[in-house]
CSV table of C-alpha atoms and ligand atoms in Angstrom, one decimal:
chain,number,residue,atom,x,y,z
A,274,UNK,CA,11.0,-68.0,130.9
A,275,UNK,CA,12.3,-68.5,127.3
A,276,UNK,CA,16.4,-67.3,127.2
A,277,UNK,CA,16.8,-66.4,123.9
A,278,UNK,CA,19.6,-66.3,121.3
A,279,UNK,CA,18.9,-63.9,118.4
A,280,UNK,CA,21.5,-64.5,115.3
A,281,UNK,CA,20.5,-62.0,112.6
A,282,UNK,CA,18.9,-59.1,115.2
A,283,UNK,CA,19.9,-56.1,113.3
A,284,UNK,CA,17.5,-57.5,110.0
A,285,UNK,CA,14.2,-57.1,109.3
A,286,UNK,CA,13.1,-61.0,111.1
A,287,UNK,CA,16.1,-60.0,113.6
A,288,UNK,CA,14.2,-56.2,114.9
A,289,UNK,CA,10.7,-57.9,114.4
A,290,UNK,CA,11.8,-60.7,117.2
A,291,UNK,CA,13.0,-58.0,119.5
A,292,UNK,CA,9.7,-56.1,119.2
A,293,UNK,CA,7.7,-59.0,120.0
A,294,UNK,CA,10.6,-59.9,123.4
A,295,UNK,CA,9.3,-55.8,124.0
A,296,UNK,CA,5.9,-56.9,124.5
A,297,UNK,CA,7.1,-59.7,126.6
A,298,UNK,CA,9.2,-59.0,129.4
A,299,UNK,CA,8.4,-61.2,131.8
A,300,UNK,CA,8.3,-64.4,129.4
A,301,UNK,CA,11.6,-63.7,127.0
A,302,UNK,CA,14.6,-62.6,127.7
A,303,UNK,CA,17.7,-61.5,125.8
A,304,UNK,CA,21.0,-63.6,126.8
A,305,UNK,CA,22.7,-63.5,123.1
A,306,UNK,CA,22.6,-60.7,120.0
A,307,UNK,CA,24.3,-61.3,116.9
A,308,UNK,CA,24.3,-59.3,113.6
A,309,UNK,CA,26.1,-58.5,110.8
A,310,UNK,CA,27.7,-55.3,109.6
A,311,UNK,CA,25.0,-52.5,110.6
A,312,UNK,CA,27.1,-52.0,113.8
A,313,UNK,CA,25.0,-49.0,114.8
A,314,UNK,CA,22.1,-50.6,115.1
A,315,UNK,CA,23.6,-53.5,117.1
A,316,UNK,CA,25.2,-51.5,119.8
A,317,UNK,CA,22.0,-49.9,120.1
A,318,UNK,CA,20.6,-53.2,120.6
A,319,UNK,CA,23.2,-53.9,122.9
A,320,UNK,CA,22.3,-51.0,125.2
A,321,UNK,CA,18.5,-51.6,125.3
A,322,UNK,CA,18.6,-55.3,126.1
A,323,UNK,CA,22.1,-55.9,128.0
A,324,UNK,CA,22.8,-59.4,126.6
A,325,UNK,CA,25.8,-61.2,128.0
A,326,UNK,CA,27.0,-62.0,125.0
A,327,UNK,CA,27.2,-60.4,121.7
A,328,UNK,CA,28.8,-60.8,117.8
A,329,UNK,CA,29.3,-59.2,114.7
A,330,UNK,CA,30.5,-60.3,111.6
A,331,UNK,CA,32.8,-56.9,111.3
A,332,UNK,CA,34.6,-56.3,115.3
A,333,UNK,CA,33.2,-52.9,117.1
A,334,UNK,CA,36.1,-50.7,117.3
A,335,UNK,CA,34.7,-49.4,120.7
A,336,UNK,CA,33.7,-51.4,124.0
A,337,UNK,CA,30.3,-52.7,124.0
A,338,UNK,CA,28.7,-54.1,127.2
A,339,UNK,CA,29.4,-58.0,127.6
A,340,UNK,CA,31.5,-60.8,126.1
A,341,UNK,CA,32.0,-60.8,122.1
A,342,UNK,CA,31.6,-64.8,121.1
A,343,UNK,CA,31.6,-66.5,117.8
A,344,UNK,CA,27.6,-67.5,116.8
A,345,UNK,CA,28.7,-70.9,117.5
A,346,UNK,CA,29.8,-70.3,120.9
A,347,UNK,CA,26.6,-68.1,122.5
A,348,UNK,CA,24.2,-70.5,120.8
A,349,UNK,CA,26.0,-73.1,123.4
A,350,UNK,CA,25.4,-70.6,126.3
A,351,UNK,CA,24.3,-72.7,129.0
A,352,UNK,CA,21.3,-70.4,129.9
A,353,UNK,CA,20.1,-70.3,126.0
A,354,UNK,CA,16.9,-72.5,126.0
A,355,UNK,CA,15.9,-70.7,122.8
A,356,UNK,CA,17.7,-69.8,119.1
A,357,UNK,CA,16.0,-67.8,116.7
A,358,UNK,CA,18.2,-68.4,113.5
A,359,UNK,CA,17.4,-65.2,111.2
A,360,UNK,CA,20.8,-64.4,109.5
A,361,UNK,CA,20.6,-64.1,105.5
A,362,UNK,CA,23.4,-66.3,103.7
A,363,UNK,CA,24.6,-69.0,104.5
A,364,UNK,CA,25.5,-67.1,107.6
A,365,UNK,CA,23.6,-69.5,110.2
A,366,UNK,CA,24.5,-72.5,109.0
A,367,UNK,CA,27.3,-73.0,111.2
A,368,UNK,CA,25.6,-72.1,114.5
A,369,UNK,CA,22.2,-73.9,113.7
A,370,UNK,CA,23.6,-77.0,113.4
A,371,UNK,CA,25.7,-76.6,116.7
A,372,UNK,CA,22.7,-74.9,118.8
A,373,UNK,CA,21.1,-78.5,117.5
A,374,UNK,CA,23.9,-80.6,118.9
A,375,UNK,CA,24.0,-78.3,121.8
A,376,UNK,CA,20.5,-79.7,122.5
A,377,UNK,CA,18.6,-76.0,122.2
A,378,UNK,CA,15.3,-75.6,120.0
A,379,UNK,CA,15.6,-73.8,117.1
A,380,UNK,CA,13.2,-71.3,115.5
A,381,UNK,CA,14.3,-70.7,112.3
A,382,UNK,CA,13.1,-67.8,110.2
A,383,UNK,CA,16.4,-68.2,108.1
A,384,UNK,CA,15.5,-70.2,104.5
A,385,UNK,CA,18.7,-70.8,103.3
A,386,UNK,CA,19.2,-73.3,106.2
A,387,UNK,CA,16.8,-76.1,105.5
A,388,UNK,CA,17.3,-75.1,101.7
A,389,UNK,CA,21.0,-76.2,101.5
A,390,UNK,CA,21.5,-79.0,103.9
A,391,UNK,CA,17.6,-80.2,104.8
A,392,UNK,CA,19.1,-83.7,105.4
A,393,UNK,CA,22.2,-82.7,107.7
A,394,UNK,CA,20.0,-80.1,110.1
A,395,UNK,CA,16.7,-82.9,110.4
A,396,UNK,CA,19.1,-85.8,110.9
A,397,UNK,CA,20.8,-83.5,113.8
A,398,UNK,CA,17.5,-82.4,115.3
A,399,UNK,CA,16.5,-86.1,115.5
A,400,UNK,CA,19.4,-87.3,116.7
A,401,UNK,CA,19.5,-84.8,119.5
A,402,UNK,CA,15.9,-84.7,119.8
A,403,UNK,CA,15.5,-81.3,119.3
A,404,UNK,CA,12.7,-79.4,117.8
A,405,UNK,CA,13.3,-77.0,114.9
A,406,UNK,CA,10.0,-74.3,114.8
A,407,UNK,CA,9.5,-72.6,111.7
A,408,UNK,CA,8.5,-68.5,111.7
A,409,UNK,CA,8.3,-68.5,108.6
A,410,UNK,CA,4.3,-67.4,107.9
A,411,UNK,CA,3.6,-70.4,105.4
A,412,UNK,CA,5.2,-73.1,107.2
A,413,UNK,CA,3.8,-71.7,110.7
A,414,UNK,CA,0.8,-71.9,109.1
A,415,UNK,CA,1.2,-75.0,108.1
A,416,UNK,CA,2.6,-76.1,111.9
A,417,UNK,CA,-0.6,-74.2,113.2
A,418,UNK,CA,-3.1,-76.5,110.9
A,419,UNK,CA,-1.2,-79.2,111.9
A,420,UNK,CA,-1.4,-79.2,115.6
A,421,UNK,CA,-3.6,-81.8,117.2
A,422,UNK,CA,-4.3,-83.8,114.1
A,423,UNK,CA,-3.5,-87.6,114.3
A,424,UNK,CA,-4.4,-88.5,111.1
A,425,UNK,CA,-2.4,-88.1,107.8
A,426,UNK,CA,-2.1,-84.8,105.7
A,427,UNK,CA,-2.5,-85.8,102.2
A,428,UNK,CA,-1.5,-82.3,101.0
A,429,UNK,CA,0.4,-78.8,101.7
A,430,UNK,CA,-1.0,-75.4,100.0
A,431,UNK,CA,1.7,-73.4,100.0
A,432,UNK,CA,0.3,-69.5,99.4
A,433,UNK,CA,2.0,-67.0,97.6
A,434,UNK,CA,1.8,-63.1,97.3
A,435,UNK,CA,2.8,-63.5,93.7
A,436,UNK,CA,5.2,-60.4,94.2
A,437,UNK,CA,4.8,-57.1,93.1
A,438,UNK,CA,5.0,-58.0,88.9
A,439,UNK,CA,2.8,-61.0,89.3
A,440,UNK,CA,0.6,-59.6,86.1
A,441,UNK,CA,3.6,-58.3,83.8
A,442,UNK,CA,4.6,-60.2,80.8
A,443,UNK,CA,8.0,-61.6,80.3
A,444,UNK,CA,9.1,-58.4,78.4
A,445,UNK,CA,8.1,-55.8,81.1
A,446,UNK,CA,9.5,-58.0,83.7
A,447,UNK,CA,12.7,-58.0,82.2
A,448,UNK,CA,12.7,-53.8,82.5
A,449,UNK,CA,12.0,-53.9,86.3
A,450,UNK,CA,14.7,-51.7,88.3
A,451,UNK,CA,15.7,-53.0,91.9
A,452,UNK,CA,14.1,-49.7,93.1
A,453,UNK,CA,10.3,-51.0,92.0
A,454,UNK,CA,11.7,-54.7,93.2
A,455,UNK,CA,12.4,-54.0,96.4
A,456,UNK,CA,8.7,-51.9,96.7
A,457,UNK,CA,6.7,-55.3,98.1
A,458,UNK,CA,3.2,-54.6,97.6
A,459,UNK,CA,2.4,-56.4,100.7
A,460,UNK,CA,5.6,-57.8,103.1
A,461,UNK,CA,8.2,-55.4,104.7
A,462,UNK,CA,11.7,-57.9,104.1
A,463,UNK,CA,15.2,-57.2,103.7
A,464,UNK,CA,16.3,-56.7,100.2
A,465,UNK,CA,17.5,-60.3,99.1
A,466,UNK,CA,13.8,-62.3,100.1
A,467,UNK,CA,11.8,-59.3,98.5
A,468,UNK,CA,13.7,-59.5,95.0
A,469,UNK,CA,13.5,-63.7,95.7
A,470,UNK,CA,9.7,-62.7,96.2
A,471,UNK,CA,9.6,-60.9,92.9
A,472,UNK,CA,11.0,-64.1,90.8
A,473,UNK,CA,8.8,-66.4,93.1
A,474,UNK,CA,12.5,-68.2,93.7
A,475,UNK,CA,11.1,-67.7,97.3
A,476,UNK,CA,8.1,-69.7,97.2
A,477,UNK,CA,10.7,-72.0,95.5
A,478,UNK,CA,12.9,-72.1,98.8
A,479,UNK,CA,9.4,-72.4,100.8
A,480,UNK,CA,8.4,-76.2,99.2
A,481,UNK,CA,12.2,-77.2,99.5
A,482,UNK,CA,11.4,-75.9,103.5
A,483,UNK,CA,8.3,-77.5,103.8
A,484,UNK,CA,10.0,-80.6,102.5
A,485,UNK,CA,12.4,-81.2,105.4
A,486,UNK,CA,10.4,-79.4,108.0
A,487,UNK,CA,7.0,-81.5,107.6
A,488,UNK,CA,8.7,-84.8,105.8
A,489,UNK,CA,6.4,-83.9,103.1
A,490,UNK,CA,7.0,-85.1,100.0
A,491,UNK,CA,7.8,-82.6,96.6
A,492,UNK,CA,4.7,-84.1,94.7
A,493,UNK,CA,2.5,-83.4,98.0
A,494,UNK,CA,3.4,-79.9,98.3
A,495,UNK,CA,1.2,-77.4,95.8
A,496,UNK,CA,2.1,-73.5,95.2
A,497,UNK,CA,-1.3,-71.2,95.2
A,498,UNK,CA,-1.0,-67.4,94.7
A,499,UNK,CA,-3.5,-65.5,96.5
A,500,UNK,CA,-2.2,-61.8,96.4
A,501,UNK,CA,-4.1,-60.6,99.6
A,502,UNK,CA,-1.8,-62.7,102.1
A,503,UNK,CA,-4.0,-63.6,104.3
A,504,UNK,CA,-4.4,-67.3,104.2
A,505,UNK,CA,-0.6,-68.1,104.9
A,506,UNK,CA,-0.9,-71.6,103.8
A,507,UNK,CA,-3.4,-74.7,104.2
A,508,UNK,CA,-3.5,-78.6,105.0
A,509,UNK,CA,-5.7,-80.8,103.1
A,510,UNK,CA,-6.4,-84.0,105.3
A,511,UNK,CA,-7.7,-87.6,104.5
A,512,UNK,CA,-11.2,-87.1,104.2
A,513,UNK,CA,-10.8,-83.9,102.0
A,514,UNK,CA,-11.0,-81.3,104.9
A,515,UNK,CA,-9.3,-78.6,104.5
A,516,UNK,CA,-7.5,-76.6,107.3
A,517,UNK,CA,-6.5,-72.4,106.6
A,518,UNK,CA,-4.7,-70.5,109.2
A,519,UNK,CA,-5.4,-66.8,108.2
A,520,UNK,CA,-4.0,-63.8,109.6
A,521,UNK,CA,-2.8,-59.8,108.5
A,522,UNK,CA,0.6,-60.1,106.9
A,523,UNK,CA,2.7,-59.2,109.7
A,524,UNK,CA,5.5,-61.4,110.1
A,525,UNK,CA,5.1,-60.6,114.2
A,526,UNK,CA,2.5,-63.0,114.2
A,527,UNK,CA,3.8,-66.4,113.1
A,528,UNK,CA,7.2,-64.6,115.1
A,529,UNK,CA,5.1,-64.7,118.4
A,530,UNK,CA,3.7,-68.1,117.6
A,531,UNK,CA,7.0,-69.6,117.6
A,532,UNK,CA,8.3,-67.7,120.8
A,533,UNK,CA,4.9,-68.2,122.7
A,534,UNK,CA,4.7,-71.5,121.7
A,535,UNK,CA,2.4,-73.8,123.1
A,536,UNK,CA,0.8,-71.2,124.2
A,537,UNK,CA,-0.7,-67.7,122.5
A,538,UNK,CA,-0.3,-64.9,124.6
A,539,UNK,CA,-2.3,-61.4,124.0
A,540,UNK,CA,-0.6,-58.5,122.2
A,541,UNK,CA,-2.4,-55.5,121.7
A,542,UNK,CA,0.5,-54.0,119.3
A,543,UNK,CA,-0.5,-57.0,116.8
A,544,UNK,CA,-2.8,-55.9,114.0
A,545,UNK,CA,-6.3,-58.2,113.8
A,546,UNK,CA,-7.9,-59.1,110.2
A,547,UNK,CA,-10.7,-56.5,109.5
A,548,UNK,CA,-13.3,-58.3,107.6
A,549,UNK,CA,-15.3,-55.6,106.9
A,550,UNK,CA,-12.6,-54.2,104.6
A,551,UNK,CA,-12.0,-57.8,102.7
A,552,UNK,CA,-13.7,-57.9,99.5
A,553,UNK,CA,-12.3,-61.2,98.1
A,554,UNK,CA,-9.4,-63.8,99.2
A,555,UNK,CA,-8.1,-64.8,95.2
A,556,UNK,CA,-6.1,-67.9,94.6
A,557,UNK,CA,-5.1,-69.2,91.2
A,558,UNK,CA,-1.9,-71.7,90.2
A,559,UNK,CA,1.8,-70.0,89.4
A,560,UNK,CA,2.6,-68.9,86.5
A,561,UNK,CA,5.6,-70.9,85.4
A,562,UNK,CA,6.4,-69.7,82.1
A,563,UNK,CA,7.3,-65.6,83.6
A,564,UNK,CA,8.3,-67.3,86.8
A,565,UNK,CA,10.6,-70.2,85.8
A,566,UNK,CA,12.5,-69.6,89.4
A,567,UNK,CA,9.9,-71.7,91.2
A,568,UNK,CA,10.1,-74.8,88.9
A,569,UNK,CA,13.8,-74.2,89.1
A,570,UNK,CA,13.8,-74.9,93.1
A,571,UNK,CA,11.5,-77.6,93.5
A,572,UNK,CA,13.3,-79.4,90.4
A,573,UNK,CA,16.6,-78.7,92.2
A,574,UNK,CA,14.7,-80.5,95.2
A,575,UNK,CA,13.7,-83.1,94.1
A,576,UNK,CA,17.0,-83.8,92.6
A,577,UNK,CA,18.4,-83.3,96.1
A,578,UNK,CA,22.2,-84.3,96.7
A,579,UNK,CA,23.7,-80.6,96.1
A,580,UNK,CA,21.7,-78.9,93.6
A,581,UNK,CA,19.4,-77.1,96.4
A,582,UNK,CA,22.8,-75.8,97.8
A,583,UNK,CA,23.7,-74.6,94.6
A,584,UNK,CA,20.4,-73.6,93.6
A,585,UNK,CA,20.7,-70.9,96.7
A,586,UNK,CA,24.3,-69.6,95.9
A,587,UNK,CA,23.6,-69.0,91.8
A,588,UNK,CA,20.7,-66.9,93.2
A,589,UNK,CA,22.1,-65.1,95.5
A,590,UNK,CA,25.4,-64.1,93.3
A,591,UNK,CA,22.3,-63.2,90.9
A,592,UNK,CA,20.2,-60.8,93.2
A,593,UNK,CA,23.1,-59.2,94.3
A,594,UNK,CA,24.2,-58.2,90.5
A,595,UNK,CA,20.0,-57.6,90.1
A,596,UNK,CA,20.5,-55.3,92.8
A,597,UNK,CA,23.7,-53.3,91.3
A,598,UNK,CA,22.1,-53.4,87.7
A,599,UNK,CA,24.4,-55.6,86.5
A,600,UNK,CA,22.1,-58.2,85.4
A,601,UNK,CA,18.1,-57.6,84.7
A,602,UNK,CA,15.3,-59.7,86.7
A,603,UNK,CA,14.2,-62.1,84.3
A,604,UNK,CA,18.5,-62.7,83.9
A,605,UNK,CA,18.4,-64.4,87.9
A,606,UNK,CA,16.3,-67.2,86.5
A,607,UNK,CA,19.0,-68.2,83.5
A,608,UNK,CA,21.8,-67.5,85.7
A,609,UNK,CA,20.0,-70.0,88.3
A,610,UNK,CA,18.9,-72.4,85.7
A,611,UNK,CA,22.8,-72.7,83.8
A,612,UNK,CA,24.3,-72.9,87.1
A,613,UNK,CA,22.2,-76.0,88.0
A,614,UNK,CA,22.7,-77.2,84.5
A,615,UNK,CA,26.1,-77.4,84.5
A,616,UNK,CA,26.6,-78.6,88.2
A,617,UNK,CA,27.4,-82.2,88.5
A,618,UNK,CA,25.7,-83.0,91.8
A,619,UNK,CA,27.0,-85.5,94.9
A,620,UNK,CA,24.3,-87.5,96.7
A,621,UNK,CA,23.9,-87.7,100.2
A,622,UNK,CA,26.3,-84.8,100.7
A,623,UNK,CA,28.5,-83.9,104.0
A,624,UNK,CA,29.0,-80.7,105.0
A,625,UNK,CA,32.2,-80.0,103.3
A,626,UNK,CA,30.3,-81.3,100.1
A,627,UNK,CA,27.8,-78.9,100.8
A,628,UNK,CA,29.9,-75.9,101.6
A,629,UNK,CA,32.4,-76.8,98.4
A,630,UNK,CA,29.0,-76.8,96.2
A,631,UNK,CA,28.2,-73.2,97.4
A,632,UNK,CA,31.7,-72.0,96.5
A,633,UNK,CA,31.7,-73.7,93.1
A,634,UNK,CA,28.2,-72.2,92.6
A,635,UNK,CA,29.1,-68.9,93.4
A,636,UNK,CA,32.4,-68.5,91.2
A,637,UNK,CA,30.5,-70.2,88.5
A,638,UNK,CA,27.2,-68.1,88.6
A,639,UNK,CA,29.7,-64.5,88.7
A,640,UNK,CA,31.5,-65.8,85.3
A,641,UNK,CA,27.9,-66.9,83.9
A,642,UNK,CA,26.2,-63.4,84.9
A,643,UNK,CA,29.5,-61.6,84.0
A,644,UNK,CA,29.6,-63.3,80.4
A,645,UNK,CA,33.1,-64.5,81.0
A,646,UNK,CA,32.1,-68.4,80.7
A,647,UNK,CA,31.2,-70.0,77.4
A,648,UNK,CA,28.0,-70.4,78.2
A,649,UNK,CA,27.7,-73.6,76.2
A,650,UNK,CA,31.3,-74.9,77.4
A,651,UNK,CA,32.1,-78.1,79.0
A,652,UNK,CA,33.2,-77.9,82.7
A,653,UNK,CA,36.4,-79.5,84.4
A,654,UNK,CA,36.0,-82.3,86.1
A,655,UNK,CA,37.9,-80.7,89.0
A,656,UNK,CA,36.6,-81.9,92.8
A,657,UNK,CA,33.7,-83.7,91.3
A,658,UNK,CA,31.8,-81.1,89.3
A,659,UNK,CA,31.1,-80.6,85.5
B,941,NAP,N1,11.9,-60.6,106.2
B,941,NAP,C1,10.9,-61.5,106.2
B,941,NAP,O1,9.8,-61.1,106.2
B,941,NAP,C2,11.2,-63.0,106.1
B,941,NAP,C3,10.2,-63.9,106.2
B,941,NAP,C4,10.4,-65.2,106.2
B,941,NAP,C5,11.7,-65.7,106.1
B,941,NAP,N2,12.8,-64.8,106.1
B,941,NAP,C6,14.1,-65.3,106.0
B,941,NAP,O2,14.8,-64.9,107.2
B,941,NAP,C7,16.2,-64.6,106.8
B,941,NAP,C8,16.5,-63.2,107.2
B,941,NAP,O3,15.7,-62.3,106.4
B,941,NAP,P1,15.6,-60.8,106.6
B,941,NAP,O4,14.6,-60.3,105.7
B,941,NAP,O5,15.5,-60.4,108.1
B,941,NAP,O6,17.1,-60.3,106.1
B,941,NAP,P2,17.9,-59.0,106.4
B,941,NAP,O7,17.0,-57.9,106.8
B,941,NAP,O8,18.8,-58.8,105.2
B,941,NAP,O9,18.7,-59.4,107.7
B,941,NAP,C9,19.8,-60.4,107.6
B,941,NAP,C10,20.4,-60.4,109.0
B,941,NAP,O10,21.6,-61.3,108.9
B,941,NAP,C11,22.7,-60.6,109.3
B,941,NAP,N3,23.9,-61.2,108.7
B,941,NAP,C12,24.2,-61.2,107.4
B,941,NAP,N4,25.4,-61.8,107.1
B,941,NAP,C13,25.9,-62.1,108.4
B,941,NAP,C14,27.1,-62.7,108.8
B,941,NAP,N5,28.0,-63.1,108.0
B,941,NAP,N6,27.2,-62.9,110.1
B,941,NAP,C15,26.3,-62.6,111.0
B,941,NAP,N7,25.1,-62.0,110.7
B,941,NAP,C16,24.9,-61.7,109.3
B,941,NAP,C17,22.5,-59.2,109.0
B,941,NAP,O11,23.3,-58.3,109.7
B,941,NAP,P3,23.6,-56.8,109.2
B,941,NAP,O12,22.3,-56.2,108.7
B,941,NAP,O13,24.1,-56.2,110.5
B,941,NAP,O14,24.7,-56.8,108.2
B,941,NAP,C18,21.0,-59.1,109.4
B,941,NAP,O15,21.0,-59.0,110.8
B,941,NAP,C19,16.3,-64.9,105.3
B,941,NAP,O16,16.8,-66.2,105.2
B,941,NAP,C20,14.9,-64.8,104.8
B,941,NAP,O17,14.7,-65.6,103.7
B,941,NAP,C21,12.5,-63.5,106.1
């Protein structure tokens, strides 16, 4: 039986993963809840799957069944033989890293992870020989097309819904309210990965995954859009073979895969593909030029050192004044791009470096979107940054 830890359960990955532990009583249990501020839902979580240990980032003024832990402490539970990391933020940082020294697999649905400190969480895993499974649908995908092939992948096709605006010029993209952002044509998500879907900053924070999970290099790894969602991603082997994994765009799927996993169980409350309904499966390369968000990332990943931490905080300051119409949607990209300009990166970063490069981001990225930097100012050279 798989004990599971669920950090993030109240959000969208969070309530998808406790539909699927529905489904499977007798394989997955519930030792460990953790969410955020939507108490509600949590205590209602709480009652339906009695876990022994529970947290949330603001403290229930009421008694809820079991003992309230820190994320770091009930992804150390003894029985926990299974994290699923799906907090937004920078949130799950923290308790990934010590559910990996605590020796428990990880399945990590959670981007921002892998994004800022890719080299700290796969030295960990390695070190303590622990496997991190990815439920995210592209890099399941990839996992999926990857399983029981000895010979080299040569490259990664990383699919893309191209968001709801993929056909609007630069001018009409730069009118788009949150309301019509946060309407995904395709993907239910919570609100900060559907407007990161809309700027294809996303598919961005995909290749920088897909880096660290699959030791993959950046040049290796290629961005298609194909709007139907239905091939989640694809390997390209020696010999030019090509493997797909395809599937509905139901994020239960690659969800199941990872909980299942090595085995694929039966759901009946999982949608199949209906081919008789699919007239065409599209795929054409990114548009750059009205999506400069995804060159932004995989620049900032290539680069490495901190600029992928950065690269994370400057957008999500950015969404968040999207989302309170402080700041238009084509305005996330400059305020991402300006932020990475004017960070002066450190290589091979610690934690602390890490986690001091999120802060700087973050305060720098406000001023920038506020207008209260010069934009074209020199920086301090205060704790290492520009
Ligand atoms: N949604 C998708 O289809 C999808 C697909 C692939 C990858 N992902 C990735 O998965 C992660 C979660 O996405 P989502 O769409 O599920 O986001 P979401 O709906 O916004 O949920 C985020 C979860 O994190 C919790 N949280 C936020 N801050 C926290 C804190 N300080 N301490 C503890 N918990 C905290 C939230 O709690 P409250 O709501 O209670 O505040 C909620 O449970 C993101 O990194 C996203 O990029 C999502």
């Amino acid at each position: 039986m798989k004990i599971i830890a669920i950090l993030g359960s109240t959000g969208s990955i969070g309530q998808q993963v406790l539909d699927i532990v529905r489904a499977f009583p007798d394989e997955l249990r519930v030792v460990a809840l953790a969410g955020g501020k939507n108490l509600n839902l949590l205590e209602r979580q709480i009652e339906e799957f009695r876990p022994e240990v529970f947290y949330s980032s603001v403290k229930p003024d009421r008694d809820c069944a079991g003992e309230f832990l820190s994320m770091e402490e009930m992804v150390s539970h003894p029985e926990v033989n299974l994290v699923v990391v799906a907090t937004s933020g920078k949130a799950g940082l923290g308790p990934t890293l010590a559910a990996l020294r605590a020796g428990k697999t990880v399945a990590l649905a959670s981007k921002e992870m892998l994004v800022m400190a890719g080299d700290i969480i796969t030295r960990e895993a390695s070190l303590h020989g622990v496997q991190i499974l990815p439920l995210d649908s592209e890099h399941s995908a990839i996992w999926q097309c990857l399983e029981g092939e000895e010979g080299s992948p040569q490259r990664l096709l990383l699919t893309a819904s191209g968001g709801p605006f993929y056909n609007y010029s630069r001018s009409d993209l730069a009118k788009v309210t949150p309301e019509q952002a946060l309407r995904h044509p395709v993907w239910k998500m919570g609100r900060k990965v559907t407007i990161d879907s809309a700027t294809m900053m996303n598919k961005g924070l995909e290749v920088i995954e897909a880096h660290w999970l699959f030791s993959f290099p950046f040049d290796s790894i290629e961005v298609l859009v194909h709007p139907q969602s239905i091939v989640h991603s694809m390997v390209e082997f020696a010999d030019g073979s090509l493997k797909a994994q395809l599937g509905p765009p139901d994020m239960r799927l690659p969800i199941q895969y990872a909980l299942s996993y090595p085995q694929r169980w039966s759901n009946s409350t999982l949608p199949c593909l209906d081919w008789t309904s699919m007239k065409a499966l599209n795929f054409e390369l990114p548009d750059h030029s009205r999506f400069p968000c995804l060159k932004s990332a995989v620049d900032a990943g290539k680069s490495g050192g901190t600029y992928p931490a950065v690269l994370c905080a400057a957008d999500e300051v950015a969404v968040e004044l999207f989302l309170s119409h402080r700041i238009s949607l084509t305005d996330i990209a400059n305020t991402v791009q300006q932020t990475l300009q004017q960070h002066r990166s450190v290589a091979q970063p610690s934690l602390d470096d890490v986690l001091r490069a999120d802060t700087w981001a973050r305060e720098y990225a406000m001023r920038f979107s506020c207008g209260t930097t010069e934009r074209s100012a020199p920086q301090s050279d205060d704790e290492g940054y520009r």
